[in-house]
Coordinates of C-alpha atoms in Angstrom, one line a residue:
Chain A
M80 CA 18.9 0.7 0.7
T81 CA 20.7 1.1 4.0
V82 CA 19.6 1.4 7.6
T83 CA 20.4 5.0 7.4
S84 CA 18.3 5.7 4.3
V85 CA 15.3 3.9 5.8
L86 CA 15.5 5.6 9.0
R87 CA 15.7 8.9 7.4
S88 CA 12.7 7.9 5.3
E89 CA 10.7 6.7 8.5
W90 CA 11.8 9.8 10.4
A91 CA 10.4 11.8 7.6
K92 CA 7.1 10.0 7.6
V93 CA 6.6 10.7 11.2
H94 CA 7.5 14.5 11.1
T95 CA 5.4 15.4 7.8
V96 CA 2.2 14.5 9.5
H97 CA 0.5 16.2 12.3
A98 CA -1.3 13.7 14.3
P99 CA 1.8 11.7 15.7
L100 CA 3.4 15.0 16.7
I101 CA 0.5 16.2 18.5
S102 CA 0.2 13.1 20.4
L103 CA 3.9 13.6 21.4
A104 CA 3.2 17.1 22.7
C105 CA 0.4 15.7 24.7
V106 CA 2.6 13.0 26.4
L107 CA 4.8 16.1 27.6
L108 CA 1.9 18.5 28.5
T109 CA -0.4 16.0 30.0
T110 CA 2.0 14.3 32.2
V111 CA 3.8 17.5 33.3
G112 CA 0.5 19.5 33.7
I113 CA -1.4 16.8 35.7
S114 CA 1.5 16.0 37.8
A115 CA 2.2 19.7 38.7
L116 CA -1.7 20.1 39.6
A117 CA -1.5 17.2 41.8
C118 CA 1.6 18.5 43.6
A119 CA 0.4 22.1 43.8
T120 CA -2.8 21.0 45.5
Y121 CA -1.0 18.4 47.7
S122 CA -1.8 19.1 51.3
P123 CA 0.7 18.1 54.0
D124 CA -2.3 17.4 56.5
D125 CA -3.4 14.1 54.5
A126 CA 0.1 13.0 54.2
A127 CA 0.4 9.3 54.7
D128 CA 3.5 8.2 56.7
D129 CA 4.8 6.3 53.7
F130 CA 4.4 9.6 51.2
D131 CA 6.7 9.2 48.3
P132 CA 7.4 12.6 47.0
V133 CA 9.4 11.3 43.9
F134 CA 6.5 9.0 42.8
Y135 CA 4.0 11.7 43.6
S136 CA 5.6 14.0 40.9
F137 CA 4.9 11.5 38.1
F138 CA 1.1 11.5 39.1
G139 CA 0.4 12.6 35.4
L140 CA 2.0 9.8 33.8
S141 CA -1.0 7.4 33.9
F142 CA -2.5 10.2 31.7
G143 CA 0.3 11.0 29.7
Q144 CA 1.1 7.3 28.7
L145 CA -2.3 7.3 26.9
A146 CA -0.9 9.8 24.3
A147 CA 2.3 7.8 24.2
L148 CA 0.2 4.7 23.2
C149 CA -1.7 6.9 20.6
F150 CA 1.6 7.9 19.2
G151 CA 2.9 4.4 18.5
V152 CA -0.4 3.4 17.2
L153 CA -1.0 6.3 14.8
V154 CA 2.5 6.0 13.3
V155 CA 1.9 2.4 12.4
T156 CA -1.8 2.6 11.5
G157 CA -1.2 5.8 9.4
E158 CA 0.4 3.3 7.1
Y159 CA -2.3 0.7 7.0
K160 CA -4.7 3.2 5.9
G161 CA -5.9 3.1 2.1
G162 CA -3.2 0.7 1.3
A163 CA -0.2 3.0 2.1
L164 CA 1.7 0.2 3.3
S165 CA 2.0 -1.4 -0.4
I166 CA 3.7 1.9 -1.4
S167 CA 6.1 1.5 1.3
L168 CA 6.7 -2.1 1.2
A169 CA 7.3 -1.6 -2.7
A170 CA 10.1 0.9 -1.8
V171 CA 11.5 -1.2 0.9
P172 CA 10.7 -4.8 0.3
R173 CA 12.8 -6.1 3.2
R174 CA 10.1 -6.0 5.7
G175 CA 12.1 -6.5 8.8
L176 CA 14.4 -3.4 7.8
L177 CA 11.2 -1.3 7.2
Y178 CA 9.6 -2.3 10.6
G179 CA 13.0 -2.3 12.5
C180 CA 13.6 1.2 11.5
K181 CA 10.0 2.4 12.3
L182 CA 10.1 1.0 15.6
A183 CA 13.6 2.7 16.3
V184 CA 12.1 6.1 15.2
I185 CA 9.1 5.4 17.4
G186 CA 11.2 4.4 20.3
G187 CA 13.8 7.1 19.9
L188 CA 11.0 9.8 19.9
G189 CA 9.2 8.2 22.7
L190 CA 12.3 8.1 24.8
T191 CA 13.4 11.8 24.0
V192 CA 10.1 13.4 24.7
G193 CA 9.9 10.9 27.7
L194 CA 13.1 12.2 29.3
V195 CA 12.0 15.7 28.5
T196 CA 8.8 14.9 30.3
G197 CA 10.4 12.9 33.1
F198 CA 12.8 15.7 34.3
A199 CA 10.2 18.5 33.8
S200 CA 7.5 16.5 35.9
F201 CA 10.0 15.8 38.5
L202 CA 11.7 19.2 38.8
G203 CA 8.3 21.1 38.4
G204 CA 6.5 18.6 40.8
Q205 CA 9.3 19.0 43.6
A206 CA 9.1 22.7 43.4
L207 CA 5.4 22.9 43.9
L208 CA 5.5 20.4 46.8
G209 CA 7.3 23.0 48.7
D210 CA 9.1 21.9 51.9
R211 CA 8.0 18.2 51.2
G212 CA 9.7 18.2 48.0
V213 CA 13.2 16.5 47.3
G214 CA 16.0 17.2 44.9
L215 CA 17.5 15.0 42.2
G216 CA 20.2 14.1 44.7
E217 CA 17.5 12.2 46.8
E218 CA 17.8 8.2 46.6
G219 CA 15.7 7.0 43.5
A220 CA 15.2 10.4 42.0
L221 CA 17.5 10.5 39.3
R222 CA 16.5 7.0 38.4
A223 CA 12.9 7.9 38.4
A224 CA 13.3 10.7 35.8
L225 CA 15.5 8.7 33.5
G226 CA 13.1 5.6 34.1
C227 CA 10.1 7.9 33.1
G228 CA 11.7 8.5 29.7
L229 CA 12.6 4.7 29.2
Y230 CA 9.0 3.8 30.2
L231 CA 7.4 6.1 27.7
G232 CA 9.8 5.1 24.8
L233 CA 9.1 1.4 25.6
I234 CA 5.2 2.1 26.0
A235 CA 5.2 3.6 22.6
V236 CA 7.2 0.6 20.9
L237 CA 5.0 -1.7 22.7
A238 CA 1.9 0.2 21.2
A239 CA 3.4 0.0 17.8
G240 CA 3.8 -3.7 17.9
V241 CA 0.3 -4.3 18.8
A242 CA -1.0 -1.8 16.1
T243 CA 1.1 -4.0 13.4
L244 CA -0.4 -7.1 14.8
L245 CA -4.1 -5.6 14.7
R246 CA -3.5 -3.1 11.7
G247 CA -6.3 -0.9 12.7
P248 CA -6.2 2.2 15.4
V249 CA -9.4 1.4 16.8
A250 CA -8.8 -2.4 17.7
A251 CA -5.2 -1.5 18.9
L252 CA -6.2 1.3 21.1
G253 CA -9.5 -0.6 22.3
L254 CA -7.0 -3.4 23.7
L255 CA -4.3 -1.1 24.8
I256 CA -6.0 1.5 27.0
P257 CA -8.3 -0.6 29.1
V258 CA -5.5 -3.3 29.7
L259 CA -2.7 -0.6 30.3
T260 CA -4.8 1.9 32.4
F261 CA -7.5 0.1 34.1
V262 CA -6.6 -3.7 34.8
Q263 CA -4.0 -3.1 37.4
P264 CA -5.6 -0.3 39.3
V265 CA -9.1 -1.9 39.4
L266 CA -8.2 -5.6 39.9
G267 CA -4.8 -5.0 41.8
A268 CA -6.8 -4.0 44.9
T269 CA -6.7 -7.5 46.3
S270 CA -3.3 -8.9 47.2
A271 CA -4.0 -12.3 45.3
V272 CA -4.7 -10.6 42.1
Y273 CA -2.1 -8.0 42.7
D274 CA 0.7 -11.0 42.6
V275 CA -0.4 -11.5 38.9
T276 CA -1.2 -7.7 37.9
R277 CA 2.2 -6.3 39.1
F278 CA 3.6 -8.2 36.1
L279 CA 1.4 -6.0 33.7
P280 CA 3.5 -3.8 31.4
D281 CA 2.3 -0.6 33.1
A282 CA 2.4 -1.8 36.8
A283 CA 5.9 -3.5 36.4
G284 CA 7.3 -0.4 34.3
Q285 CA 6.1 2.1 36.8
S286 CA 8.1 0.3 39.6
I287 CA 11.1 2.5 38.4
L288 CA 9.2 5.8 39.5
H289 CA 9.2 4.9 43.2
A290 CA 12.0 6.1 45.4
T291 CA 11.6 2.9 47.5
P292 CA 9.4 0.3 46.0
E293 CA 8.3 -1.5 49.1
Q294 CA 5.9 -3.7 47.1
G295 CA 5.8 -4.8 43.6
L296 CA 8.9 -5.6 41.6
G297 CA 12.2 -3.8 42.1
P298 CA 12.7 -0.7 40.0
W299 CA 15.1 -2.2 37.2
T300 CA 13.3 -5.8 37.5
G301 CA 10.1 -3.8 36.8
L302 CA 11.2 -2.1 33.8
A303 CA 13.0 -5.1 32.5
V304 CA 9.7 -6.9 32.9
L305 CA 8.1 -3.9 30.7
A306 CA 11.1 -4.4 28.1
L307 CA 10.2 -8.1 27.8
W308 CA 6.6 -7.4 27.1
T309 CA 7.6 -4.8 24.5
A310 CA 10.1 -7.1 22.9
A311 CA 7.6 -10.0 22.7
L312 CA 4.8 -7.7 21.3
A313 CA 7.4 -6.2 18.8
V314 CA 8.5 -9.6 17.5
A315 CA 4.8 -10.7 17.3
G316 CA 4.1 -7.5 15.1
W317 CA 7.2 -8.1 13.0
S318 CA 6.3 -12.0 12.3
A319 CA 2.9 -11.0 11.5
L320 CA 4.3 -8.3 8.9
E321 CA 6.6 -10.8 7.5
R322 CA 3.9 -13.5 7.1
R323 CA 1.0 -11.5 5.8
D324 CA 0.1 -10.3 2.3
A325 CA 0.4 -6.6 2.5
Chain B
M266 CA 17.3 -5.6 -20.9
T267 CA 15.0 -5.7 -18.0
S268 CA 11.9 -8.2 -18.6
I269 CA 9.3 -9.6 -16.1
D270 CA 9.2 -13.1 -16.1
V271 CA 6.1 -15.0 -14.6
R272 CA 6.7 -18.7 -14.0
E273 CA 4.0 -21.3 -13.0
L274 CA 2.5 -18.9 -10.8
R275 CA -0.3 -19.7 -8.7
K276 CA -2.0 -17.8 -5.9
T277 CA -5.1 -19.0 -3.8
Y278 CA -6.9 -17.0 -1.4
G279 CA -8.7 -19.3 0.9
S280 CA -10.4 -21.5 -1.8
V281 CA -10.3 -19.1 -4.6
R282 CA -7.9 -19.7 -7.2
A283 CA -6.8 -16.0 -8.2
V284 CA -3.9 -17.0 -10.3
D285 CA -3.9 -20.6 -11.7
G286 CA -0.4 -21.4 -13.3
V287 CA 0.4 -18.5 -15.4
T288 CA 3.7 -18.5 -17.5
C289 CA 4.6 -15.4 -19.5
T290 CA 7.2 -12.7 -20.1
V291 CA 6.6 -9.2 -20.4
E292 CA 9.4 -7.9 -22.8
P293 CA 11.0 -4.5 -22.9
G294 CA 10.7 -1.7 -25.3
R295 CA 6.8 -2.2 -25.9
V296 CA 3.6 -1.4 -24.2
T297 CA 2.0 -4.7 -22.5
G298 CA -1.5 -4.5 -22.1
F299 CA -2.8 -6.9 -19.4
L300 CA -6.4 -7.6 -19.9
G301 CA -8.9 -9.7 -18.1
P302 CA -12.2 -9.4 -16.3
N303 CA -12.5 -8.3 -12.7
G304 CA -11.0 -11.1 -10.5
A305 CA -9.0 -12.5 -13.4
G306 CA -5.7 -12.3 -11.2
K307 CA -4.1 -9.2 -12.9
S308 CA -3.7 -7.2 -9.8
S309 CA -2.6 -10.3 -7.6
T310 CA 0.1 -11.0 -10.3
M311 CA 1.4 -7.4 -10.0
R312 CA 1.3 -7.6 -6.3
I313 CA 3.2 -10.9 -6.2
A314 CA 5.7 -9.3 -8.8
L315 CA 6.3 -6.6 -6.3
G316 CA 6.7 -9.1 -3.2
L317 CA 3.5 -7.7 -1.7
D318 CA 1.7 -11.0 -1.8
R319 CA 3.3 -14.3 -1.5
P320 CA 2.7 -16.8 -4.3
T321 CA 1.3 -20.1 -3.4
A322 CA 3.5 -21.7 -6.0
G323 CA 5.9 -20.4 -8.7
R324 CA 7.6 -17.2 -9.1
V325 CA 8.0 -13.8 -10.7
T326 CA 11.4 -12.4 -11.5
I327 CA 12.4 -9.0 -12.7
G328 CA 15.6 -8.8 -14.6
G329 CA 16.3 -12.5 -13.6
R330 CA 16.0 -11.8 -9.9
P331 CA 13.1 -11.7 -7.3
Y332 CA 12.0 -8.0 -6.7
R333 CA 12.8 -8.4 -2.8
A334 CA 16.5 -8.9 -3.7
A335 CA 16.8 -5.5 -5.5
T336 CA 19.1 -3.1 -3.6
R337 CA 17.2 -0.1 -4.7
P338 CA 13.8 -1.3 -5.8
L339 CA 12.4 2.1 -6.9
R340 CA 15.4 2.2 -9.4
L341 CA 14.1 -1.1 -10.7
V342 CA 10.4 -1.1 -10.7
G343 CA 8.1 1.8 -10.7
A344 CA 4.6 0.7 -9.8
L345 CA 1.2 2.4 -9.6
L346 CA -1.1 0.1 -7.7
D347 CA -3.9 1.9 -6.1
A348 CA -4.6 5.8 -6.6
G349 CA -5.8 6.1 -3.1
A350 CA -2.9 4.5 -1.3
A351 CA -0.7 7.7 -0.5
S352 CA -1.4 8.8 3.0
G353 CA -4.0 11.8 2.7
A354 CA -2.1 13.7 5.6
R355 CA 1.1 14.2 4.1
T356 CA 1.8 17.0 1.2
A357 CA 2.5 15.5 -2.4
Q358 CA 6.2 16.7 -2.3
D359 CA 6.8 15.2 1.2
H360 CA 5.0 11.8 0.2
L361 CA 7.7 11.7 -2.6
R362 CA 10.4 12.8 -0.4
C363 CA 9.7 10.0 2.0
L364 CA 10.0 7.5 -1.0
A365 CA 13.1 9.2 -2.2
Y366 CA 14.9 9.1 1.1
S367 CA 14.4 5.3 1.4
N368 CA 16.1 4.6 -1.9
D369 CA 18.9 7.2 -1.6
L370 CA 17.3 8.9 -4.6
P371 CA 18.3 12.6 -5.1
L372 CA 15.6 15.0 -4.1
G373 CA 16.0 16.6 -7.4
R374 CA 14.0 13.6 -8.7
V375 CA 11.1 14.8 -6.6
A376 CA 11.0 18.1 -8.2
A377 CA 11.5 16.5 -11.7
V378 CA 8.6 14.2 -11.4
L379 CA 6.2 16.7 -9.9
A380 CA 7.1 18.8 -13.1
E381 CA 6.6 15.8 -15.4
T382 CA 3.1 15.0 -14.0
G383 CA 2.0 18.6 -14.0
L384 CA 1.7 18.7 -10.2
E385 CA 4.1 21.4 -9.7
T386 CA 1.5 23.9 -8.3
V387 CA -0.1 21.6 -5.9
A388 CA 3.2 20.0 -4.5
R389 CA 2.6 21.7 -1.1
R390 CA -1.0 20.7 -0.7
R391 CA -2.0 17.7 1.3
V392 CA -2.9 14.7 -0.8
G393 CA -6.1 14.2 1.2
T394 CA -7.4 17.3 -0.8
F395 CA -6.6 15.8 -4.3
S396 CA -9.1 14.6 -6.6
L397 CA -8.7 11.2 -8.1
G398 CA -7.2 12.3 -11.2
M399 CA -4.5 14.2 -9.2
R400 CA -4.0 11.3 -6.9
Q401 CA -3.5 9.2 -10.1
R402 CA -1.0 11.7 -11.5
L403 CA 0.8 11.5 -8.0
G404 CA 1.0 7.7 -8.3
V405 CA 2.4 8.0 -11.7
A406 CA 5.0 10.6 -10.3
A407 CA 6.0 8.1 -7.6
A408 CA 6.4 5.4 -10.3
L409 CA 8.7 7.6 -12.3
L410 CA 10.7 8.5 -9.1
G411 CA 13.6 6.2 -9.4
D412 CA 13.8 6.4 -13.2
P413 CA 13.2 2.6 -13.5
P414 CA 13.5 0.3 -16.6
V415 CA 10.4 -1.5 -15.7
L416 CA 6.9 0.3 -15.1
M417 CA 3.8 -1.6 -13.7
L418 CA 0.8 0.3 -13.8
D419 CA -2.6 -1.0 -12.5
E420 CA -5.7 1.0 -14.3
P421 CA -3.7 4.2 -14.6
T422 CA -6.4 6.0 -16.6
N423 CA -9.0 5.5 -13.6
G424 CA -10.3 9.0 -12.7
L425 CA -8.3 11.1 -15.3
D426 CA -9.9 13.5 -17.6
P427 CA -9.6 13.3 -21.4
E428 CA -6.6 15.4 -21.4
G429 CA -5.2 13.1 -18.6
I430 CA -5.9 10.0 -20.6
I431 CA -4.1 11.4 -23.5
W432 CA -1.1 12.5 -21.6
I433 CA -0.7 9.0 -19.9
R434 CA -1.1 7.4 -23.1
D435 CA 1.8 9.4 -24.9
L436 CA 3.6 8.8 -21.5
M437 CA 3.5 5.1 -21.8
R438 CA 4.4 5.1 -25.5
Q439 CA 7.4 7.1 -24.9
L440 CA 8.7 5.0 -22.0
A441 CA 8.4 2.1 -24.2
A442 CA 10.2 3.9 -27.0
E443 CA 13.0 4.6 -24.4
G444 CA 13.5 0.8 -24.3
R445 CA 11.6 0.3 -21.0
T446 CA 9.5 -2.6 -19.9
V447 CA 5.7 -1.2 -19.5
L448 CA 3.0 -3.5 -18.2
V449 CA -0.3 -1.8 -18.1
S450 CA -3.6 -3.2 -16.9
S451 CA -6.9 -1.8 -17.9
H452 CA -10.6 -2.6 -18.5
L453 CA -10.9 0.0 -21.1
M454 CA -10.5 -1.7 -24.4
S455 CA -10.4 1.4 -26.6
E456 CA -7.8 2.8 -24.4
T457 CA -5.7 -0.4 -24.7
A458 CA -6.2 -0.8 -28.2
R459 CA -4.5 2.7 -28.8
T460 CA -1.6 2.1 -26.3
A461 CA -0.7 -1.5 -26.3
D462 CA 1.8 -3.4 -28.8
H463 CA 1.2 -6.6 -27.1
L464 CA -1.6 -8.3 -25.2
I465 CA -1.4 -10.7 -22.2
V466 CA -5.0 -11.7 -21.3
L467 CA -6.0 -13.6 -18.2
G468 CA -9.4 -15.2 -17.4
R469 CA -10.1 -16.8 -14.1
G470 CA -6.6 -16.9 -13.2
R471 CA -5.4 -18.6 -16.3
L472 CA -3.4 -17.2 -19.2
L473 CA -5.7 -17.0 -22.3
A474 CA -3.6 -15.3 -24.7
D475 CA 0.0 -13.8 -24.9
T476 CA 0.4 -12.2 -28.5
S477 CA 0.6 -9.0 -30.3
M478 CA -2.4 -6.9 -30.5
A479 CA -2.8 -7.3 -34.5
A480 CA -2.5 -11.1 -34.1
F481 CA -5.1 -11.2 -31.2
I482 CA -7.6 -9.2 -33.2
A483 CA -7.1 -11.3 -36.4
E484 CA -7.4 -14.4 -34.3
H485 CA -10.2 -13.7 -32.2
S486 CA -12.7 -12.0 -34.5
S487 CA -14.5 -13.2 -37.4
S488 CA -14.1 -11.3 -40.8
R489 CA -17.2 -9.6 -42.1
V490 CA -17.9 -7.2 -45.1
W491 CA -20.4 -4.5 -45.4
L492 CA -21.8 -3.6 -48.8
R493 CA -24.7 -1.8 -50.8
T494 CA -25.9 -2.5 -54.2
T495 CA -28.5 -1.6 -56.6
E496 CA -29.4 -5.2 -57.5
P497 CA -30.0 -7.0 -54.2
E498 CA -31.6 -9.9 -55.9
R499 CA -28.7 -10.6 -58.2
L500 CA -26.5 -10.3 -55.1
R501 CA -28.3 -12.8 -53.0
D502 CA -28.0 -15.4 -56.0
L503 CA -24.3 -14.5 -56.2
L504 CA -23.6 -15.2 -52.7
T505 CA -25.6 -18.4 -52.6
A506 CA -23.4 -19.6 -55.7
A507 CA -20.6 -18.8 -53.9
G508 CA -21.3 -20.5 -50.6
L509 CA -21.7 -17.4 -48.6
A510 CA -24.8 -16.0 -46.7
G511 CA -25.5 -12.2 -46.8
S512 CA -28.3 -10.6 -44.8
P513 CA -29.8 -6.8 -45.4
N514 CA -29.8 -4.9 -42.2
G515 CA -32.7 -2.8 -43.2
D516 CA -31.1 0.5 -44.3
G517 CA -30.0 -0.9 -47.7
R518 CA -26.7 -2.3 -46.4
W519 CA -25.9 -6.1 -46.6
Q520 CA -23.7 -7.8 -44.1
V521 CA -21.8 -10.8 -45.5
D522 CA -20.0 -13.0 -42.7
G523 CA -17.0 -14.9 -43.2
A524 CA -15.9 -12.9 -46.3
S525 CA -13.4 -10.4 -47.2
A526 CA -14.0 -7.1 -49.1
A527 CA -11.2 -8.3 -51.9
Q528 CA -13.2 -11.7 -52.3
I529 CA -16.7 -10.1 -52.7
G530 CA -15.3 -7.3 -55.1
A531 CA -13.6 -9.8 -57.4
L532 CA -16.9 -11.7 -57.4
A533 CA -19.0 -8.6 -58.0
A534 CA -16.8 -7.3 -60.8
A535 CA -16.8 -10.8 -62.7
Q536 CA -20.5 -10.7 -62.6
G537 CA -20.8 -7.1 -63.5
L538 CA -23.0 -6.4 -60.3
P539 CA -22.7 -2.8 -59.3
L540 CA -21.4 -2.0 -55.9
L541 CA -22.1 1.2 -54.1
E542 CA -20.2 0.5 -51.0
L543 CA -17.9 -2.2 -49.9
T544 CA -16.0 -2.3 -46.5
D545 CA -14.2 -4.7 -44.4
D546 CA -15.7 -4.5 -41.2
Q547 CA -12.7 -3.5 -38.7
A548 CA -13.0 -6.0 -35.7
S549 CA -12.3 -4.0 -32.4
L550 CA -10.2 -5.2 -29.7
E551 CA -13.2 -5.2 -27.3
E552 CA -15.1 -7.6 -29.8
A553 CA -12.2 -9.9 -29.9
Y554 CA -11.7 -9.8 -26.1
L555 CA -15.3 -10.5 -25.2
K556 CA -15.3 -13.4 -27.5
L557 CA -12.2 -14.8 -25.9
T558 CA -13.1 -14.3 -22.4
A559 CA -16.8 -15.6 -23.1
S560 CA -15.7 -18.8 -24.3
A561 CA -12.9 -18.9 -21.6
T562 CA -15.6 -18.5 -19.0
E563 CA -17.7 -21.4 -20.4
Y564 CA -14.4 -23.5 -20.6
A565 CA -13.4 -22.7 -17.2
S566 CA -16.9 -23.2 -15.4
A567 CA -17.2 -26.8 -16.8
P568 CA -14.5 -28.5 -14.7
A569 CA -15.2 -26.5 -11.8
A570 CA -19.0 -27.6 -11.8
A571 CA -17.7 -31.3 -12.2
K572 CA -15.6 -31.2 -9.0
G573 CA -18.7 -29.7 -7.4
T574 CA -17.0 -26.6 -6.2

C-alpha cells in the first residue's frame, strides 16, 4: 500500500463516476462562458477610470467557483453515502494516507481544469474586449491567469475539507455557497466590514486576478490567505476523519 | 495460520455498552458462526476488528497484529459488512478495480472474482441498478478480491435467493476447508446450523458461548423423547415408577421430557410394553439459542436495573 497505489485508486474513484466530472466541466464552461458574455457586451462608454481589463475577463469565476465547490464536495460525500467509506477504509486503513491522496487528486484536477479555465477566460475575454483588451504581457495578466488555476484548485480542496468535516453534501454546500459567494459582496460594501471580509477565502484569493489591486490584499498575499484557509479546513477534516468511527 | 483474537474488548456508544468485555479467538480451518440478537455487538466487534470503529478498551488482532498495521489489508482480511455500501454510481467492475488499485492487486483478480460470484454478465452495469442479492454477491466478490486468509461476513445471506444461499453456504465451507478463517454473523439459525462448525454467541455485548456447534446444542437443550404405544395406561405407570413424567399430546403420541430413546426403549422391553414409535427429539440450534439468550437477557437486565440505568 503505497502513495502511488492509493493515488491511483482515488483517481479511479473520481473518473469512474459522472457527477464530479460534470462539475469540473461546469467550472470551465461557466467561467469562460460568463466571462466571454461580460466582455462581449462591455460598452466603453460606461468605462470607469479604474477599469481593469484583466480582472474583467474573470467575471465568470464567481459562478464557476460554485462548480469547483460542488466538485470538491461531491468527491468526498460520494464516499459517505451508504457506508461506502467503510469499504474504502477497510482497503486503506491508514486514514491520513487515504485522505491525503483524495485531496491530492481533488487539488490536482481542480488546478489543471483551473489553469485551462484561467487562460481560456483571459484570452477569450481580451479578444472580445477589442481595443480595450490587453495581452498576456500586460502587468499582472500572466499572474492572474495562473492565479485563476491556483484559486480553483485551492477552493476545491477547501470544499473537500469542509465536506469531510460535515459529511453530507447538503450541509457542506449549504455552508460554503452562502459564505463564499454572498458574504463579501453583500457585507463588504461598507469599509469597516470590508476590513474583515477581505480576509474571507474568496475575497482574499481573488486579489490575484487584479492587474493592480488598489485595495484589498496584495495578489500573492491574498492567495496565501486563501491557502491558509484551505490548509486549516483540510487539517480540520483530517482530524475529524482520524477521530471518528467510520 | 491466521486467527482473529479478541481480547477484553469493550465499546460504548454514549451510555450504551455495545461490546462489554469480550474475549474470544476465531480459529482458521472452520466456519465460525457469530450469533446474537440485534444489538448484541456482532457488527461492532467486526467493525473494530477492521479498524473502522475505535474500541473503548481492549483490542482485536488478526494474525497477531492490529488490522491497521497490515501493508496490504485486502490480502489479509476480506470483509462483507453492508451490502448497500458500494457507490451506486460506479459499475461493478470499476468498484472492484478501485479496490484492487489501492492494494496493488493484479486486475486479473477483478475478472476472477466477478466470475466466481456469477456477476460477469453485469460487470459493466452500475451498482445502483443491482438487486439486493446482486449487491450481496458484489460484496462477496470484494471480500474475495485479495484472496485473503481471513473472511468476515456480516449477514451474507441477506437478500439472496435460495440458490444464492446454497451458493454462499458451499463457498464458506470451501473457504474453511482451504484452511481459511471464516467468521460469519447471521440471525438465520437454520442457515447457521448448516454452515458453522463452531459458534460464538453474544448477548448484550457479552460473550455467552464459544463452543462447537454439537456441544452448544447438547448443552443448551433438554432431551426429550416422542413415543407411541398401544397401552397408554401401562406406559403411564411405567414412567411414574421410573421417576419420569410423560404427557399425551392428543394425536396418540406421548412426550417424555428428560429421557432418551435408549432409556425408554430398554424400560419398555423389560416390561414387555409394545411401542409403535420411539424417537429422540433432535433439539435445534434455534431452540438452544433461544434458551441461552432468553436466560442471558434475564441475567443481564437484573444488574442494570439495580444500578438504575
